[in-house]
Amino acid sequence: QVHLVESGGGLVQPGGSLRLSCAASGRFFSIATMGWYRQAPGKERDLVASITSGGDTEYGDSVKGRFTISRDNAKNTVYLQMNSLKPEDTAVYYCKGGRANWGQGTQVTVSS
C-alpha cells in the first residue's frame, strides 16, 4: 500500500508561482510513473504532468511551457513547479502513483 502526501497548495495571484510536492511512503518496492492531475468544479479530472522513474515526462497542453514536473527517486518525491499561473489553473490537484494510488488532493486557487 502506497501513501501519498501532497503539500504546497494555496492561494496565489495571477502570474505567480507555486511548487507542489508529493511524497510517497508505505509498503512498496517502486513506482514506475508518478503524476499530477487536477479537477476544477464541474470538470473532469485531467492530466497535468507525469514522469517515469527514468525521467520521461508528459504534459497537458494547457500547462506546457509553464509547469515543470521533476522527481527525486531517493526521496520518493515528485514535484510540480507551477509558473505564470492563471485563474483557469484553479483546481484541486491530485498526486498519482502507479496505477491506482492517489493523494488526498490539495487546493490551488489563482485569484486577484
PDB file of C-alpha atoms in Angstrom:
ATOM      1  CA  GLN A   1       0.000   0.000   0.000  1.00  0.00           C
ATOM      2  CA  VAL A   2       1.335   3.401  -1.052  1.00  0.00           C
ATOM      3  CA  HIS A   3       0.515   6.511   0.931  1.00  0.00           C
ATOM      4  CA  LEU A   4       0.858   9.817  -0.928  1.00  0.00           C
ATOM      5  CA  VAL A   5       1.030  13.167   0.824  1.00  0.00           C
ATOM      6  CA  GLU A   6       0.796  16.429  -1.111  1.00  0.00           C
ATOM      7  CA  SER A   7       1.921  19.826   0.056  1.00  0.00           C
ATOM      8  CA  GLY A   8       2.460  23.310  -1.339  1.00  0.00           C
ATOM      9  CA  GLY A   9      -1.017  24.302  -2.452  1.00  0.00           C
ATOM     10  CA  GLY A  10      -2.582  27.603  -1.575  1.00  0.00           C
ATOM     11  CA  LEU A  11      -3.722  30.982  -2.834  1.00  0.00           C
ATOM     12  CA  VAL A  12      -1.650  32.900  -5.360  1.00  0.00           C
ATOM     13  CA  GLN A  13      -2.216  35.897  -7.628  1.00  0.00           C
ATOM     14  CA  PRO A  14      -2.256  35.566 -11.419  1.00  0.00           C
ATOM     15  CA  GLY A  15       1.270  35.438 -12.761  1.00  0.00           C
ATOM     16  CA  GLY A  16       2.600  33.975  -9.542  1.00  0.00           C
ATOM     17  CA  SER A  17       4.214  30.644  -8.800  1.00  0.00           C
ATOM     18  CA  LEU A  18       3.685  27.641  -6.569  1.00  0.00           C
ATOM     19  CA  ARG A  19       5.642  24.449  -6.028  1.00  0.00           C
ATOM     20  CA  LEU A  20       3.743  21.300  -5.155  1.00  0.00           C
ATOM     21  CA  SER A  21       5.357  18.274  -3.562  1.00  0.00           C
ATOM     22  CA  CYS A  22       4.153  14.703  -3.255  1.00  0.00           C
ATOM     23  CA  ALA A  23       5.950  12.238  -1.013  1.00  0.00           C
ATOM     24  CA  ALA A  24       5.312   8.506  -1.243  1.00  0.00           C
ATOM     25  CA  SER A  25       5.601   6.213   1.735  1.00  0.00           C
ATOM     26  CA  GLY A  26       4.412   2.797   2.825  1.00  0.00           C
ATOM     27  CA  ARG A  27       4.998  -0.721   1.648  1.00  0.00           C
ATOM     28  CA  PHE A  28       6.136  -0.755  -1.952  1.00  0.00           C
ATOM     29  CA  PHE A  29       9.187  -1.616  -3.984  1.00  0.00           C
ATOM     30  CA  SER A  30       8.971   1.044  -6.670  1.00  0.00           C
ATOM     31  CA  ILE A  31       6.597   3.343  -8.546  1.00  0.00           C
ATOM     32  CA  ALA A  32       7.305   3.461 -12.251  1.00  0.00           C
ATOM     33  CA  THR A  33       5.220   6.528 -13.061  1.00  0.00           C
ATOM     34  CA  MET A  34       4.030   9.390 -10.892  1.00  0.00           C
ATOM     35  CA  GLY A  35       1.900  12.271 -11.972  1.00  0.00           C
ATOM     36  CA  TRP A  36      -0.243  15.260 -11.196  1.00  0.00           C
ATOM     37  CA  TYR A  37      -3.899  15.580 -12.132  1.00  0.00           C
ATOM     38  CA  ARG A  38      -6.333  18.376 -11.470  1.00  0.00           C
ATOM     39  CA  GLN A  39     -10.072  18.765 -11.253  1.00  0.00           C
ATOM     40  CA  ALA A  40     -11.996  22.023 -11.344  1.00  0.00           C
ATOM     41  CA  PRO A  41     -15.659  22.301 -10.324  1.00  0.00           C
ATOM     42  CA  GLY A  42     -17.894  20.754 -12.959  1.00  0.00           C
ATOM     43  CA  LYS A  43     -14.930  19.394 -14.910  1.00  0.00           C
ATOM     44  CA  GLU A  44     -13.309  16.012 -15.356  1.00  0.00           C
ATOM     45  CA  ARG A  45     -10.046  15.094 -13.694  1.00  0.00           C
ATOM     46  CA  ASP A  46      -7.332  15.763 -16.270  1.00  0.00           C
ATOM     47  CA  LEU A  47      -3.641  15.006 -16.554  1.00  0.00           C
ATOM     48  CA  VAL A  48      -1.354  17.902 -15.701  1.00  0.00           C
ATOM     49  CA  ALA A  49       2.004  16.144 -15.931  1.00  0.00           C
ATOM     50  CA  SER A  50       3.589  12.758 -15.403  1.00  0.00           C
ATOM     51  CA  ILE A  51       7.103  11.445 -15.024  1.00  0.00           C
ATOM     52  CA  THR A  52       8.637   7.984 -15.091  1.00  0.00           C
ATOM     53  CA  SER A  53      11.378   6.757 -12.810  1.00  0.00           C
ATOM     54  CA  GLY A  54      13.753   7.269 -15.728  1.00  0.00           C
ATOM     55  CA  GLY A  55      12.756  10.907 -16.206  1.00  0.00           C
ATOM     56  CA  ASP A  56      10.442  10.725 -19.219  1.00  0.00           C
ATOM     57  CA  THR A  57       7.761  13.410 -18.934  1.00  0.00           C
ATOM     58  CA  GLU A  58       4.346  14.212 -20.360  1.00  0.00           C
ATOM     59  CA  TYR A  59       2.355  17.440 -20.020  1.00  0.00           C
ATOM     60  CA  GLY A  60      -1.154  18.570 -20.654  1.00  0.00           C
ATOM     61  CA  ASP A  61      -1.387  21.092 -23.473  1.00  0.00           C
ATOM     62  CA  SER A  62      -2.671  23.890 -21.262  1.00  0.00           C
ATOM     63  CA  VAL A  63       0.374  23.843 -18.974  1.00  0.00           C
ATOM     64  CA  LYS A  64       3.214  23.287 -21.428  1.00  0.00           C
ATOM     65  CA  GLY A  65       5.877  25.929 -21.044  1.00  0.00           C
ATOM     66  CA  ARG A  66       4.582  26.989 -17.627  1.00  0.00           C
ATOM     67  CA  PHE A  67       4.730  23.879 -15.424  1.00  0.00           C
ATOM     68  CA  THR A  68       7.633  21.542 -14.822  1.00  0.00           C
ATOM     69  CA  ILE A  69       7.465  18.119 -13.202  1.00  0.00           C
ATOM     70  CA  SER A  70      10.510  16.595 -11.548  1.00  0.00           C
ATOM     71  CA  ARG A  71      11.315  13.647  -9.343  1.00  0.00           C
ATOM     72  CA  ASP A  72      13.736  12.688  -6.616  1.00  0.00           C
ATOM     73  CA  ASN A  73      13.797   8.901  -6.604  1.00  0.00           C
ATOM     74  CA  ALA A  74      15.957   8.702  -3.485  1.00  0.00           C
ATOM     75  CA  LYS A  75      13.313  10.640  -1.554  1.00  0.00           C
ATOM     76  CA  ASN A  76      10.335   9.026  -3.315  1.00  0.00           C
ATOM     77  CA  THR A  77       9.074  12.522  -4.011  1.00  0.00           C
ATOM     78  CA  VAL A  78       7.662  14.200  -7.100  1.00  0.00           C
ATOM     79  CA  TYR A  79       7.393  17.960  -7.585  1.00  0.00           C
ATOM     80  CA  LEU A  80       5.362  20.288  -9.744  1.00  0.00           C
ATOM     81  CA  GLN A  81       6.757  23.760 -10.326  1.00  0.00           C
ATOM     82  CA  MET A  82       3.914  25.998 -11.452  1.00  0.00           C
ATOM     83  CA  ASN A  83       4.821  29.352 -13.016  1.00  0.00           C
ATOM     84  CA  SER A  84       2.801  32.087 -14.715  1.00  0.00           C
ATOM     85  CA  LEU A  85      -0.326  30.860 -13.014  1.00  0.00           C
ATOM     86  CA  LYS A  86      -3.709  31.773 -14.465  1.00  0.00           C
ATOM     87  CA  PRO A  87      -7.169  31.832 -12.888  1.00  0.00           C
ATOM     88  CA  GLU A  88      -8.111  28.841 -15.032  1.00  0.00           C
ATOM     89  CA  ASP A  89      -5.431  26.829 -13.216  1.00  0.00           C
ATOM     90  CA  THR A  90      -7.631  26.935 -10.126  1.00  0.00           C
ATOM     91  CA  ALA A  91      -8.453  23.351  -9.176  1.00  0.00           C
ATOM     92  CA  VAL A  92      -7.828  20.578  -6.727  1.00  0.00           C
ATOM     93  CA  TYR A  93      -4.517  18.982  -7.640  1.00  0.00           C
ATOM     94  CA  TYR A  94      -4.038  15.274  -7.025  1.00  0.00           C
ATOM     95  CA  CYS A  95      -0.856  13.256  -6.907  1.00  0.00           C
ATOM     96  CA  LYS A  96      -0.981   9.811  -8.509  1.00  0.00           C
ATOM     97  CA  GLY A  97       1.488   6.996  -8.026  1.00  0.00           C
ATOM     98  CA  GLY A  98       1.397   3.944 -10.226  1.00  0.00           C
ATOM     99  CA  ARG A  99      -1.907   2.525 -11.385  1.00  0.00           C
ATOM    100  CA  ALA A 100      -4.282   3.250  -8.524  1.00  0.00           C
ATOM    101  CA  ASN A 101      -2.662   5.232  -5.725  1.00  0.00           C
ATOM    102  CA  TRP A 102      -3.952   8.753  -5.154  1.00  0.00           C
ATOM    103  CA  GLY A 103      -3.190  11.514  -2.728  1.00  0.00           C
ATOM    104  CA  GLN A 104      -5.898  13.404  -0.884  1.00  0.00           C
ATOM    105  CA  GLY A 105      -5.684  16.436  -3.148  1.00  0.00           C
ATOM    106  CA  THR A 106      -4.522  19.961  -2.489  1.00  0.00           C
ATOM    107  CA  GLN A 107      -6.350  23.142  -3.434  1.00  0.00           C
ATOM    108  CA  VAL A 108      -4.686  25.634  -5.751  1.00  0.00           C
ATOM    109  CA  THR A 109      -6.505  28.938  -6.144  1.00  0.00           C
ATOM    110  CA  VAL A 110      -5.310  31.621  -8.555  1.00  0.00           C
ATOM    111  CA  SER A 111      -7.139  34.867  -7.954  1.00  0.00           C
ATOM    112  CA  SER A 112      -6.560  38.582  -7.642  1.00  0.00           C
TER     113      SER A 112
END
